[in-house]
Amino acid sequence: MAAYLLRRLIQAVLILLGVSIVTFLLLFLVPADPARQIAGRSATPAMVESIREQLGLNLPIYQQYWRYLSALLHGDLGRSYLQRTDVSTLVWARLPASLLLMAGGIVCELVLGLTMGLVAALRRNSRLDQGLMIASFVGVSAPQFVVGILLLYVFAVKLNWFPIGGYGSFSQLVLPSLTLGVLGAGWYSRMMRSAMLDVLRQDYIRTARAKGLARLRVIFRHAVPNAILPIVAMIGIDVGIFMSGIVVVESVYGWPGIGQLTWQAIQRVDIPIIMGVTLISACAIVLGNLLADLIAPMIDPRIKLR
Amino acid sequence: MSQMPATPVLSVRDLRTQVATPSGPRTVVDGLSFDLMPGETLCIAGESGSGKSMTALSLMRLLPEPMARVASGSAIFGGRDLMALPEEEMRKIRGDGIAMIFQEPMTSLNPVLTVGKQLTEAILAHRDVGAGEARKTAAEMLRKVRISDPERRLRQYPHELSGGMRQRVMIAMALVCGPKVLIADEPTTALDVTVQAQILGLIRDLQRDFGTSVILITHDMGVVAEMANRVMVMREGRVIENGPVAEIFHAPRQDYTRELLAAVPRLGAMTGREGPMRAGTVEPVAAGRTLTNPAPLVEVSDLTVRFDIKGGLLQRTVQRVHAVEGINFAIRPAETLALVGESGCGKSTTGRALMNLVPWQGDIRIAGRNTAGLTSQTMKPVRRDIQMIFQDPFASLDPRKTVGSLVGEPLAIHELASGREIREKVAWLFERVGLSPEQMSRHPHEFSGGQRQRICIARALSLSPKVIVADESVSALDVSVQARVLDLLQELQDELGISYLFISHDMAVVEQISHRVAVMYLGQIVEIGTRAQVFEDPRHPYTKRLISAVPIADPSRRREHFKQLEGEVPSPLWPAGSGPERVRLTDIGDGHAVALNA
């Protein structure tokens, strides 16, 4: 177990190193000169040149990368061109809001998806099953900004159940989380339905019934734990999907997280912020997957980590 | 079975079960009636599709609804008709009044719950006791099914137990509430023969101690002879014959029963014969073919197959499965060498090494060619000489292709024929294995298990190989179908001079078909010799044990007990750097070699 963890952490570091190289190369791929952007429009060529010198932009590329990497290791993600603030400060300030939103999204997609899938499987081929599967199909295919605006219109504007936007209270969290979770709920309800149908056919379910167990116990004690095994592995991947999801959702609801920060940075070509957020996202995805892999053996005793 | 009280525990009348098919309901159990007496063992025997499992599921009301349902009939148990009970009342009877064990111990236990949880919940579903007491009862029950160290087993998960142990757990679970009736649906079919003997003995002992009535469903007439008081022979949903076990075996009234019994290969039936015997006949194979040809077709020496298990930080090999450990044998032209042993002994791995499908060390020569280190490209010409038939005729045919193209595919791959030529060759092969060439354009699902195995044989024959590796090729088939497929294999040998490496766990089939026999145990051959030498004069204790574990299809030769067979087969898993001790075979005369040091 300790050896497994150590090996996975070494792998994680290697992956992040790879990501840092790719994000670093971003700097050279965008057709914008950082020095000119920092200096502003009215700057003289001499000022631009001195900024270039100061940023080390005239050094060979491997030396620039080395400077970037050693700064990273000190927790320095660079400085925003336009906001004149450290990127790490900006990201840290906004990360909690985004993590909260993601947690809400995961809860929504799991609760919605698993319930829908379970009910659909137990009422297989009924009207209810068909209705739920159409709903899940809509959830999978509807673009998130449409879902977001629709939910806002119905539940905030028309019914006035939830506030239109903002950050801070539980009721403000509901609609953004729901928007973020709808896509995953669509996928999970389908996965859960087919996993349940598969599990309900298994011999051990027949054994459980032959023992004289009550129906609910057969379903929740014997069938559901087996059916959710493949879904647990997916939650790690969700973190990556959410990273792109929050950019849209935070913009729709004015949620002060890193999604909004990214969106603004993209619009203004504020490269250091984009680089920083990309790196943080990569960290989140790697950690999410590691966590999912560590949780798996707790649910399925057949999985051994070595 | 001395005096039995007159009132039956379970009384079934005119039971009719239907399965929904696209062309309307099909009756799978048709007008079944029987009485089960207290303490009695009733065997329901029959081949696949006879409706015997459906009968069991109908009685338990566990049919996969709505696809299958009981259409009419009654089953009186404890004064109540099970077929008319509301589901909640029926639930109370399941496990408490009538319990059931199933064929597949590997899949019949929930993989994510401990043995203890699964056992105690069976108690808690019917008895109003605390969790602690339920656990004590569970441990006590495990001890009764002869599981050692029950406290530790309760904490283990099913995957940590062997197949035999899991079936014991299933039996413990079924009997823990003291049911009046135990329905056992093929309880030993998936188990090795020595484990089967243990489980059957256990069921018999517990039945005597608890006074349970048993309905034992099986396709194996040996098991029937060993266990039954009364036998019901079923075919296509109907009872063909019903009577005391001695009567069924010694004076069967129906032709079908006679055929079923005749098709059963009987261990010991060959005593005193030289060559193999044709399945289903009493005629020995013509003695004209002599096996004196000295040049072996296949020579295997020091064959070793090990699978590495990696672990630790650097993923180094920490353990090895010693699947095959330095075995030697040879197969001569037109000879059948049988490789027998229990699951995990390395017999299938040996077959795969011959086909170069697993990495191996040692020396294999096939028709004079050394196959060590050949790639799939350079192995290709060798594959023309050696082909394989697998165990599962359902899984080894691509469901999307027509059977004609499946059989013709090897010809195309080896560029031996094309277009019309392939079709003609395939048509000939179809006729050769007893199928009609018109069936070439059909798909595998349109054929029965026996027909599919014929298709697999035709595919293996298409390259005119000199050797065929038959890995448990008749194990999945019903006895009557099995007899016909074995007959086909022998006919092909007589005609074309093919050699077989016949891999099987079934001692009776092996005795019937083989010229020579090699017994494998934990990756090594412990005894090898002619059929007569191994079966009539077994020397190694393991060979003796295997032979004595086979149930005999004759109720008058019932073995009383089988106590010496307790215990589990040791594991072939060794830490890196160590390994099993190699056995040394000593020739005790006429090529009969036995391991004397182990």
Coordinates of C-alpha atoms in Angstrom, one line a residue, chain B residues 24-555:
Chain B
G24 CA -45.7 -17.1 -27.9
P25 CA -45.4 -18.9 -24.6
R26 CA -43.4 -22.1 -24.5
T27 CA -44.1 -24.7 -21.9
V28 CA -40.8 -25.8 -20.2
V29 CA -42.2 -27.8 -17.3
D30 CA -45.2 -29.7 -18.4
G31 CA -47.6 -31.3 -15.9
L32 CA -45.0 -32.3 -13.3
S33 CA -46.3 -34.2 -10.2
F34 CA -44.3 -35.8 -7.4
D35 CA -44.3 -36.3 -3.6
L36 CA -41.2 -35.6 -1.5
M37 CA -41.0 -37.7 1.6
P38 CA -39.2 -36.6 4.8
G39 CA -35.5 -37.4 4.8
E40 CA -35.6 -38.6 1.2
T41 CA -33.3 -37.7 -1.6
L42 CA -35.1 -37.2 -4.9
C43 CA -32.9 -36.8 -7.9
I44 CA -34.2 -35.0 -11.0
A45 CA -32.0 -36.1 -13.8
G46 CA -32.0 -35.0 -17.4
E47 CA -30.0 -33.2 -20.1
S48 CA -29.9 -29.5 -20.7
G49 CA -33.3 -28.1 -21.7
S50 CA -35.2 -30.8 -19.9
G51 CA -36.7 -28.3 -17.5
K52 CA -35.0 -29.6 -14.4
S53 CA -33.6 -26.2 -13.3
M54 CA -36.9 -24.5 -14.2
T55 CA -38.7 -26.9 -11.9
A56 CA -36.5 -25.9 -9.0
L57 CA -36.9 -22.2 -9.7
S58 CA -40.7 -22.6 -10.0
L59 CA -40.9 -24.3 -6.6
M60 CA -38.9 -21.5 -5.0
R61 CA -40.9 -18.9 -7.0
L62 CA -37.6 -17.5 -8.2
L63 CA -38.3 -17.6 -11.9
P64 CA -37.0 -14.6 -13.9
E65 CA -40.3 -12.8 -14.1
P66 CA -42.0 -11.7 -16.3
M67 CA -40.1 -13.8 -18.9
A68 CA -41.0 -17.0 -17.1
R69 CA -44.0 -17.9 -14.9
V70 CA -45.9 -20.7 -13.4
A71 CA -49.0 -21.2 -15.5
S72 CA -50.8 -23.7 -13.4
G73 CA -50.4 -26.4 -10.7
S74 CA -49.9 -26.5 -7.0
A75 CA -47.1 -27.3 -4.6
I76 CA -48.3 -28.1 -1.1
F77 CA -45.8 -27.4 1.7
G78 CA -46.8 -27.3 5.3
G79 CA -50.4 -27.3 4.4
R80 CA -50.2 -24.3 2.1
D81 CA -50.0 -24.0 -1.7
L82 CA -46.7 -22.3 -2.5
M83 CA -48.0 -21.3 -5.9
A84 CA -50.8 -19.3 -4.4
L85 CA -49.0 -17.6 -1.5
P86 CA -48.5 -13.8 -1.6
E87 CA -44.9 -12.8 -2.2
E88 CA -44.3 -11.7 1.4
E89 CA -45.4 -15.1 2.8
M90 CA -43.3 -16.9 0.1
R91 CA -40.3 -14.9 1.2
K92 CA -40.6 -16.2 4.7
I93 CA -40.6 -19.8 3.4
R94 CA -37.5 -19.2 1.3
G95 CA -34.4 -20.1 3.3
D96 CA -36.5 -21.1 6.3
G97 CA -38.8 -23.9 5.0
I98 CA -37.2 -24.6 1.6
A99 CA -33.6 -23.6 0.9
M100 CA -31.6 -23.8 -2.3
I101 CA -28.0 -24.1 -3.5
F102 CA -26.8 -23.4 -7.0
Q103 CA -24.5 -24.7 -9.6
E104 CA -21.9 -21.9 -9.7
P105 CA -20.2 -21.4 -6.3
M106 CA -17.9 -18.8 -7.9
T107 CA -20.7 -16.4 -8.7
S108 CA -23.4 -17.3 -6.2
L109 CA -21.9 -15.3 -3.4
N110 CA -21.9 -11.5 -3.3
P111 CA -18.3 -10.4 -4.0
V112 CA -18.4 -7.2 -1.9
L113 CA -19.9 -8.7 1.3
T114 CA -18.0 -10.9 3.8
V115 CA -18.9 -14.5 4.3
G116 CA -20.0 -13.6 7.8
K117 CA -22.4 -10.9 6.7
Q118 CA -24.0 -13.1 4.1
L119 CA -24.4 -15.9 6.5
T120 CA -25.8 -13.9 9.4
E121 CA -28.3 -12.0 7.2
A122 CA -29.8 -15.4 6.3
I123 CA -30.4 -16.0 10.0
L124 CA -31.6 -12.5 10.8
A125 CA -34.1 -12.7 7.9
H126 CA -36.0 -15.5 9.7
R127 CA -35.0 -15.5 13.4
D128 CA -35.5 -12.8 15.9
V129 CA -32.0 -12.9 17.4
G130 CA -29.2 -10.4 18.1
A131 CA -26.3 -9.9 15.8
G132 CA -23.9 -11.5 18.2
E133 CA -25.9 -14.7 18.5
A134 CA -26.4 -14.8 14.7
R135 CA -22.7 -14.7 14.3
K136 CA -22.2 -17.5 16.8
T137 CA -24.7 -19.6 14.9
A138 CA -23.0 -18.8 11.6
A139 CA -19.6 -19.9 13.0
E140 CA -21.2 -23.1 14.3
M141 CA -22.7 -23.8 10.9
L142 CA -19.4 -23.3 9.2
R143 CA -17.9 -25.8 11.5
K144 CA -20.6 -28.3 10.6
V145 CA -19.8 -28.0 6.9
R146 CA -16.2 -28.8 7.9
I147 CA -14.7 -25.4 7.3
S148 CA -11.6 -24.9 9.4
D149 CA -11.0 -21.8 11.5
P150 CA -14.6 -20.5 11.1
E151 CA -14.1 -17.2 13.0
R152 CA -11.5 -16.1 10.4
R153 CA -13.6 -17.3 7.5
L154 CA -16.5 -15.2 8.6
R155 CA -14.3 -12.1 8.1
Q156 CA -13.1 -13.2 4.6
Y157 CA -14.6 -12.3 1.3
P158 CA -15.8 -14.9 -1.2
H159 CA -12.8 -14.4 -3.6
E160 CA -10.4 -15.4 -0.9
L161 CA -12.0 -18.9 -0.8
S162 CA -11.6 -21.8 -3.2
G163 CA -14.6 -23.1 -5.2
G164 CA -15.1 -26.1 -2.9
M165 CA -15.1 -23.8 0.2
R166 CA -17.5 -21.4 -1.4
Q167 CA -19.9 -24.3 -2.1
R168 CA -19.6 -25.3 1.6
V169 CA -20.5 -21.7 2.6
M170 CA -23.5 -21.9 0.3
I171 CA -24.6 -25.2 1.9
A172 CA -24.1 -23.6 5.4
M173 CA -26.2 -20.6 4.3
A174 CA -28.9 -22.9 3.0
L175 CA -29.1 -25.1 6.1
V176 CA -28.5 -22.5 8.8
C177 CA -32.2 -22.1 9.4
G178 CA -32.9 -25.8 9.4
P179 CA -35.1 -26.0 6.3
K180 CA -37.3 -29.1 5.7
V181 CA -36.4 -29.2 2.1
L182 CA -33.1 -28.5 0.4
I183 CA -33.1 -28.0 -3.4
A184 CA -29.6 -28.5 -4.8
D185 CA -29.3 -27.5 -8.5
E186 CA -26.2 -29.1 -10.0
P187 CA -24.3 -28.4 -6.8
T188 CA -21.1 -30.1 -7.9
T189 CA -21.0 -29.7 -11.6
A190 CA -18.6 -26.7 -11.5
L191 CA -16.2 -28.5 -9.0
D192 CA -13.3 -30.8 -9.4
V193 CA -14.0 -34.5 -8.9
T194 CA -12.2 -34.8 -5.6
V195 CA -14.1 -31.7 -4.3
Q196 CA -17.3 -33.1 -5.7
A197 CA -16.9 -36.2 -3.6
Q198 CA -16.3 -34.1 -0.5
I199 CA -19.4 -32.0 -1.2
L200 CA -21.7 -34.9 -1.9
G201 CA -20.5 -36.7 1.2
L202 CA -21.2 -33.5 3.2
I203 CA -24.7 -33.2 1.8
R204 CA -25.4 -36.8 2.7
D205 CA -24.1 -36.4 6.2
L206 CA -26.0 -33.2 6.9
Q207 CA -29.1 -34.7 5.5
R208 CA -28.9 -37.5 8.0
D209 CA -28.1 -35.2 10.9
F210 CA -30.8 -32.6 10.1
G211 CA -33.4 -35.0 8.6
T212 CA -33.7 -32.7 5.6
S213 CA -35.4 -33.9 2.4
V214 CA -33.2 -33.2 -0.7
I215 CA -34.2 -32.5 -4.3
L216 CA -30.9 -33.0 -6.2
I217 CA -30.9 -31.8 -9.7
T218 CA -28.1 -33.2 -11.9
H219 CA -27.2 -34.3 -15.4
D220 CA -24.6 -36.7 -14.0
M221 CA -25.8 -40.2 -13.7
G222 CA -22.9 -41.1 -11.5
V223 CA -24.1 -38.5 -9.0
V224 CA -27.6 -39.8 -9.2
A225 CA -26.4 -43.4 -8.5
E226 CA -24.4 -42.1 -5.6
M227 CA -27.1 -40.0 -3.9
A228 CA -30.6 -40.8 -4.8
N229 CA -33.4 -42.8 -3.1
R230 CA -35.7 -42.0 -5.9
V231 CA -35.1 -40.7 -9.5
M232 CA -37.2 -38.7 -11.8
V233 CA -35.9 -38.6 -15.4
M234 CA -37.0 -35.5 -17.3
R235 CA -37.0 -34.7 -20.9
E236 CA -38.4 -31.6 -22.7
G237 CA -40.3 -30.6 -19.6
R238 CA -42.0 -34.0 -18.9
V239 CA -41.2 -36.7 -16.5
I240 CA -40.2 -39.7 -18.6
E241 CA -39.6 -42.2 -15.8
N242 CA -40.0 -42.1 -12.1
G243 CA -38.9 -44.8 -9.6
P244 CA -36.5 -46.0 -7.0
V245 CA -32.9 -45.6 -7.9
A246 CA -32.1 -49.3 -8.3
E247 CA -35.0 -49.8 -10.6
I248 CA -34.0 -46.9 -12.9
F249 CA -30.5 -48.1 -13.2
H250 CA -31.0 -51.9 -13.4
A251 CA -34.4 -52.1 -15.1
P252 CA -35.2 -48.9 -16.9
R253 CA -38.6 -49.1 -18.6
Q254 CA -38.2 -46.2 -21.1
D255 CA -35.9 -46.1 -24.1
Y256 CA -34.7 -42.6 -23.3
T257 CA -33.5 -43.7 -19.9
R258 CA -31.7 -46.6 -21.4
E259 CA -30.0 -44.3 -24.0
L260 CA -29.1 -41.9 -21.3
L261 CA -27.5 -44.6 -19.2
A262 CA -25.7 -46.2 -22.2
A263 CA -24.1 -42.8 -23.1
V264 CA -22.5 -42.4 -19.7
P265 CA -18.8 -43.3 -19.9
R266 CA -18.2 -45.6 -17.0
L267 CA -14.9 -45.7 -15.2
G268 CA -13.5 -49.2 -15.1
A269 CA -15.6 -50.3 -18.1
M270 CA -12.4 -50.7 -20.1
T271 CA -10.5 -53.0 -17.8
G272 CA -8.7 -55.7 -19.8
R273 CA -8.9 -53.9 -23.1
E274 CA -6.0 -52.7 -25.1
G275 CA -7.0 -49.7 -27.3
P276 CA -9.6 -47.0 -26.8
M277 CA -13.3 -47.8 -27.1
R278 CA -15.8 -46.1 -29.3
A279 CA -18.3 -44.0 -27.3
G280 CA -21.7 -45.5 -26.8
T281 CA -20.7 -48.9 -28.1
V282 CA -19.3 -52.0 -26.6
E283 CA -17.1 -52.8 -29.6
P284 CA -13.4 -52.2 -29.0
V285 CA -11.6 -50.2 -31.7
A286 CA -10.2 -52.5 -34.4
A287 CA -6.9 -53.8 -33.1
G288 CA -5.3 -53.5 -36.6
R289 CA -3.8 -50.1 -36.0
T290 CA -0.6 -50.6 -34.1
L291 CA 1.1 -47.9 -32.2
T292 CA 4.6 -49.1 -32.7
N293 CA 5.7 -46.2 -34.9
P294 CA 8.8 -45.1 -33.1
A295 CA 9.0 -41.5 -34.3
P296 CA 7.0 -39.1 -32.1
L297 CA 5.1 -36.4 -33.7
V298 CA 5.2 -34.1 -30.7
E299 CA 8.1 -34.1 -28.3
V300 CA 8.0 -31.9 -25.2
S301 CA 10.9 -31.8 -22.9
D302 CA 11.4 -29.8 -19.8
L303 CA 8.4 -27.5 -20.6
T304 CA 8.1 -24.8 -18.0
V305 CA 5.5 -22.0 -17.9
R306 CA 5.6 -19.4 -15.1
F307 CA 3.6 -16.2 -14.8
D308 CA 5.2 -13.4 -12.9
I309 CA 3.4 -11.3 -10.4
K310 CA 4.8 -7.9 -10.0
G311 CA 4.7 -5.6 -7.1
G312 CA 6.5 -3.1 -4.9
L313 CA 7.8 0.3 -5.9
L314 CA 9.8 -0.8 -8.8
Q315 CA 7.4 -3.3 -10.1
R316 CA 9.8 -6.2 -9.8
T317 CA 8.7 -9.8 -9.8
V318 CA 7.8 -10.7 -6.3
Q319 CA 5.9 -13.9 -6.8
R320 CA 5.5 -16.5 -9.6
V321 CA 2.8 -18.8 -10.5
H322 CA 4.5 -22.1 -11.4
A323 CA 1.8 -23.2 -13.8
V324 CA 3.8 -25.9 -15.6
E325 CA 7.1 -27.1 -14.1
G326 CA 9.5 -29.1 -16.3
I327 CA 7.2 -31.7 -17.9
N328 CA 8.2 -34.2 -20.6
F329 CA 6.0 -36.2 -22.9
A330 CA 5.7 -37.3 -26.5
I331 CA 2.7 -38.0 -28.8
R332 CA 3.1 -40.5 -31.6
P333 CA 1.1 -40.4 -34.8
A334 CA -2.5 -41.5 -34.6
E335 CA -2.2 -41.6 -30.8
T336 CA -4.3 -40.0 -28.1
L337 CA -2.5 -38.7 -25.1
A338 CA -4.8 -37.6 -22.3
L339 CA -3.7 -34.9 -19.9
V340 CA -5.8 -35.2 -16.7
G341 CA -5.8 -33.3 -13.5
E342 CA -7.9 -30.9 -11.5
S343 CA -8.4 -27.2 -12.1
G344 CA -5.1 -25.2 -11.7
C345 CA -2.9 -28.2 -12.4
G346 CA -1.5 -26.7 -15.6
K347 CA -3.1 -28.9 -18.2
S348 CA -4.7 -26.2 -20.2
T349 CA -1.5 -24.1 -20.0
T350 CA 0.4 -27.0 -21.4
G351 CA -2.0 -27.1 -24.4
R352 CA -1.6 -23.3 -24.9
A353 CA 2.2 -23.6 -24.7
L354 CA 2.1 -26.2 -27.5
M355 CA 0.1 -23.7 -29.6
N356 CA 2.6 -21.0 -28.6
L357 CA -0.1 -18.9 -27.1
V358 CA 1.7 -18.4 -23.8
P359 CA 5.4 -17.6 -23.2
W360 CA 7.2 -20.8 -22.2
Q361 CA 10.7 -22.3 -21.6
G362 CA 12.0 -25.7 -22.6
D363 CA 11.8 -27.6 -25.8
I364 CA 8.8 -28.4 -27.9
R365 CA 9.2 -30.1 -31.3
I366 CA 6.1 -30.5 -33.5
A367 CA 6.5 -32.7 -36.6
G368 CA 10.3 -32.2 -36.4
R369 CA 10.2 -28.4 -36.0
N370 CA 11.4 -26.7 -32.9
T371 CA 8.9 -24.0 -31.9
A372 CA 11.0 -22.2 -29.3
G373 CA 11.2 -18.5 -29.9
L374 CA 8.9 -18.5 -33.0
T375 CA 7.0 -15.3 -33.6
S376 CA 3.4 -15.5 -34.7
Q377 CA 4.6 -15.1 -38.3
T378 CA 7.3 -17.9 -38.1
M379 CA 4.9 -20.0 -36.1
K380 CA 2.4 -20.0 -39.0
P381 CA 3.7 -23.0 -40.9
V382 CA 3.7 -25.0 -37.6
R383 CA 0.1 -24.1 -36.9
R384 CA -0.8 -26.0 -40.1
D385 CA 0.3 -29.1 -38.2
I386 CA -1.2 -28.4 -34.8
Q387 CA -4.7 -27.0 -34.2
M388 CA -6.9 -26.6 -31.2
I389 CA -10.5 -27.2 -30.1
F390 CA -11.7 -25.3 -27.1
Q391 CA -14.0 -26.0 -24.2
D392 CA -16.8 -23.6 -24.8
P393 CA -18.4 -24.0 -28.3
F394 CA -20.6 -21.0 -27.5
A395 CA -17.7 -18.6 -26.9
S396 CA -15.2 -19.8 -29.4
L397 CA -17.2 -19.0 -32.6
D398 CA -17.6 -15.3 -33.7
P399 CA -21.3 -14.7 -33.5
R400 CA -21.3 -12.2 -36.4
K401 CA -19.8 -14.5 -39.0
T402 CA -21.4 -17.4 -40.9
V403 CA -20.2 -20.8 -39.8
G404 CA -19.0 -21.4 -43.4
S405 CA -16.7 -18.5 -43.3
L406 CA -15.5 -19.4 -39.8
V407 CA -14.5 -22.9 -41.0
G408 CA -12.9 -21.5 -44.2
E409 CA -11.0 -18.8 -42.5
P410 CA -7.9 -20.8 -41.7
L411 CA -7.6 -21.8 -45.4
A412 CA -7.7 -18.1 -46.4
I413 CA -5.2 -17.1 -43.6
H414 CA -2.7 -19.7 -44.7
E415 CA -3.4 -19.0 -48.4
L416 CA -4.1 -22.6 -49.1
A417 CA -7.2 -22.0 -51.2
S418 CA -9.4 -19.2 -52.4
G419 CA -12.9 -18.5 -53.6
R420 CA -14.6 -21.6 -54.9
E421 CA -12.0 -23.9 -53.6
I422 CA -12.6 -22.8 -50.1
R423 CA -16.3 -23.3 -50.4
E424 CA -15.8 -26.8 -51.8
K425 CA -13.3 -27.7 -49.0
V426 CA -15.7 -26.3 -46.4
A427 CA -18.6 -28.2 -47.8
W428 CA -16.5 -31.4 -47.6
L429 CA -15.5 -30.6 -44.0
F430 CA -19.1 -30.0 -43.0
E431 CA -20.1 -33.4 -44.4
R432 CA -17.1 -35.0 -42.7
V433 CA -18.1 -33.8 -39.2
G434 CA -21.8 -34.8 -39.8
L435 CA -23.3 -31.4 -40.7
S436 CA -25.1 -30.6 -43.9
P437 CA -23.3 -28.2 -46.4
E438 CA -26.5 -26.2 -46.7
Q439 CA -26.0 -25.0 -43.2
M440 CA -22.8 -23.1 -44.2
S441 CA -24.5 -19.8 -44.6
R442 CA -26.0 -19.8 -41.1
H443 CA -24.7 -18.1 -38.0
P444 CA -23.4 -19.9 -34.8
H445 CA -26.5 -19.0 -32.7
E446 CA -28.7 -21.2 -34.9
F447 CA -26.8 -24.3 -33.8
S448 CA -27.0 -26.5 -30.7
G449 CA -23.9 -27.0 -28.4
G450 CA -23.0 -30.3 -30.0
Q451 CA -23.3 -28.9 -33.5
R452 CA -21.2 -26.0 -32.6
Q453 CA -18.5 -28.3 -31.3
R454 CA -18.6 -30.1 -34.6
I455 CA -18.1 -26.7 -36.4
C456 CA -15.1 -26.1 -34.2
I457 CA -13.8 -29.5 -35.1
A458 CA -14.3 -28.8 -38.8
R459 CA -12.4 -25.5 -38.4
A460 CA -9.5 -27.3 -36.7
L461 CA -9.5 -29.9 -39.4
S462 CA -9.5 -27.4 -42.3
L463 CA -5.7 -27.2 -42.4
S464 CA -5.4 -31.0 -42.2
P465 CA -3.3 -30.9 -39.0
K466 CA -1.3 -33.8 -37.7
V467 CA -2.1 -33.0 -34.1
I468 CA -5.2 -31.5 -32.4
V469 CA -5.2 -30.1 -28.9
A470 CA -8.6 -30.7 -27.5
D471 CA -9.0 -28.7 -24.3
E472 CA -12.0 -30.0 -22.3
S473 CA -13.7 -30.2 -25.7
V474 CA -16.6 -32.3 -24.6
S475 CA -17.0 -31.1 -21.0
A476 CA -19.8 -28.6 -21.8
L477 CA -21.9 -31.1 -23.7
D478 CA -24.7 -33.3 -22.5
V479 CA -23.7 -37.0 -22.2
S480 CA -25.5 -38.2 -25.3
V481 CA -24.0 -35.3 -27.4
Q482 CA -20.7 -35.9 -25.8
A483 CA -20.7 -39.5 -26.8
R484 CA -21.4 -38.6 -30.4
V485 CA -18.6 -35.9 -30.5
L486 CA -16.1 -38.4 -28.9
D487 CA -17.1 -40.9 -31.6
L488 CA -16.5 -38.3 -34.3
L489 CA -13.0 -37.6 -32.9
Q490 CA -12.1 -41.3 -32.9
E491 CA -13.5 -41.8 -36.4
L492 CA -11.3 -38.9 -37.6
Q493 CA -8.3 -40.5 -35.9
D494 CA -8.9 -43.9 -37.5
E495 CA -9.4 -42.3 -40.9
L496 CA -6.9 -39.5 -41.0
G497 CA -4.3 -40.7 -38.5
I498 CA -4.6 -37.5 -36.4
S499 CA -3.0 -37.4 -32.9
Y500 CA -4.8 -35.8 -30.0
L501 CA -3.6 -34.1 -26.9
F502 CA -6.9 -34.7 -25.0
I503 CA -7.0 -32.3 -22.0
S504 CA -9.8 -33.3 -19.6
H505 CA -10.8 -33.5 -15.9
D506 CA -13.3 -36.3 -16.6
M507 CA -11.6 -39.6 -15.8
A508 CA -14.3 -41.8 -17.4
V509 CA -14.1 -40.0 -20.7
V510 CA -10.3 -40.2 -20.6
E511 CA -10.3 -43.9 -19.9
Q512 CA -12.5 -44.4 -22.9
I513 CA -10.7 -42.3 -25.5
S514 CA -7.0 -42.4 -24.8
H515 CA -4.1 -44.6 -25.7
R516 CA -1.8 -43.1 -23.1
V517 CA -2.5 -41.0 -20.0
A518 CA -0.5 -38.4 -18.1
V519 CA -1.7 -37.3 -14.7
M520 CA -0.8 -33.7 -13.7
Y521 CA -0.7 -32.3 -10.3
L522 CA 0.5 -28.8 -9.4
G523 CA 2.2 -28.2 -12.7
Q524 CA 4.0 -31.5 -12.9
I525 CA 3.3 -34.9 -14.3
V526 CA 3.1 -37.4 -11.5
E527 CA 2.3 -40.5 -13.5
I528 CA 2.3 -41.4 -17.2
G529 CA 1.7 -44.6 -19.0
T530 CA -0.7 -46.5 -21.2
R531 CA -4.4 -46.3 -20.4
A532 CA -4.3 -49.8 -19.0
Q533 CA -1.2 -49.1 -16.8
V534 CA -2.6 -45.9 -15.3
F535 CA -6.2 -46.9 -14.8
E536 CA -5.8 -50.6 -13.9
D537 CA -2.6 -50.2 -11.9
P538 CA -2.4 -46.6 -10.6
R539 CA 0.7 -46.2 -8.5
H540 CA 0.8 -42.5 -7.5
P541 CA -1.4 -41.6 -4.5
Y542 CA -2.9 -38.7 -6.5
T543 CA -3.9 -40.9 -9.4
K544 CA -5.6 -43.3 -7.0
R545 CA -7.3 -40.4 -5.3
L546 CA -8.6 -39.1 -8.6
I547 CA -9.9 -42.4 -9.8
S548 CA -11.6 -43.2 -6.5
A549 CA -13.3 -39.8 -6.4
V550 CA -15.3 -40.4 -9.6
P551 CA -19.0 -41.3 -8.8
I552 CA -19.9 -44.6 -10.2
A553 CA -23.1 -44.8 -12.3
D554 CA -24.3 -47.9 -10.4
P555 CA -26.3 -47.6 -7.2

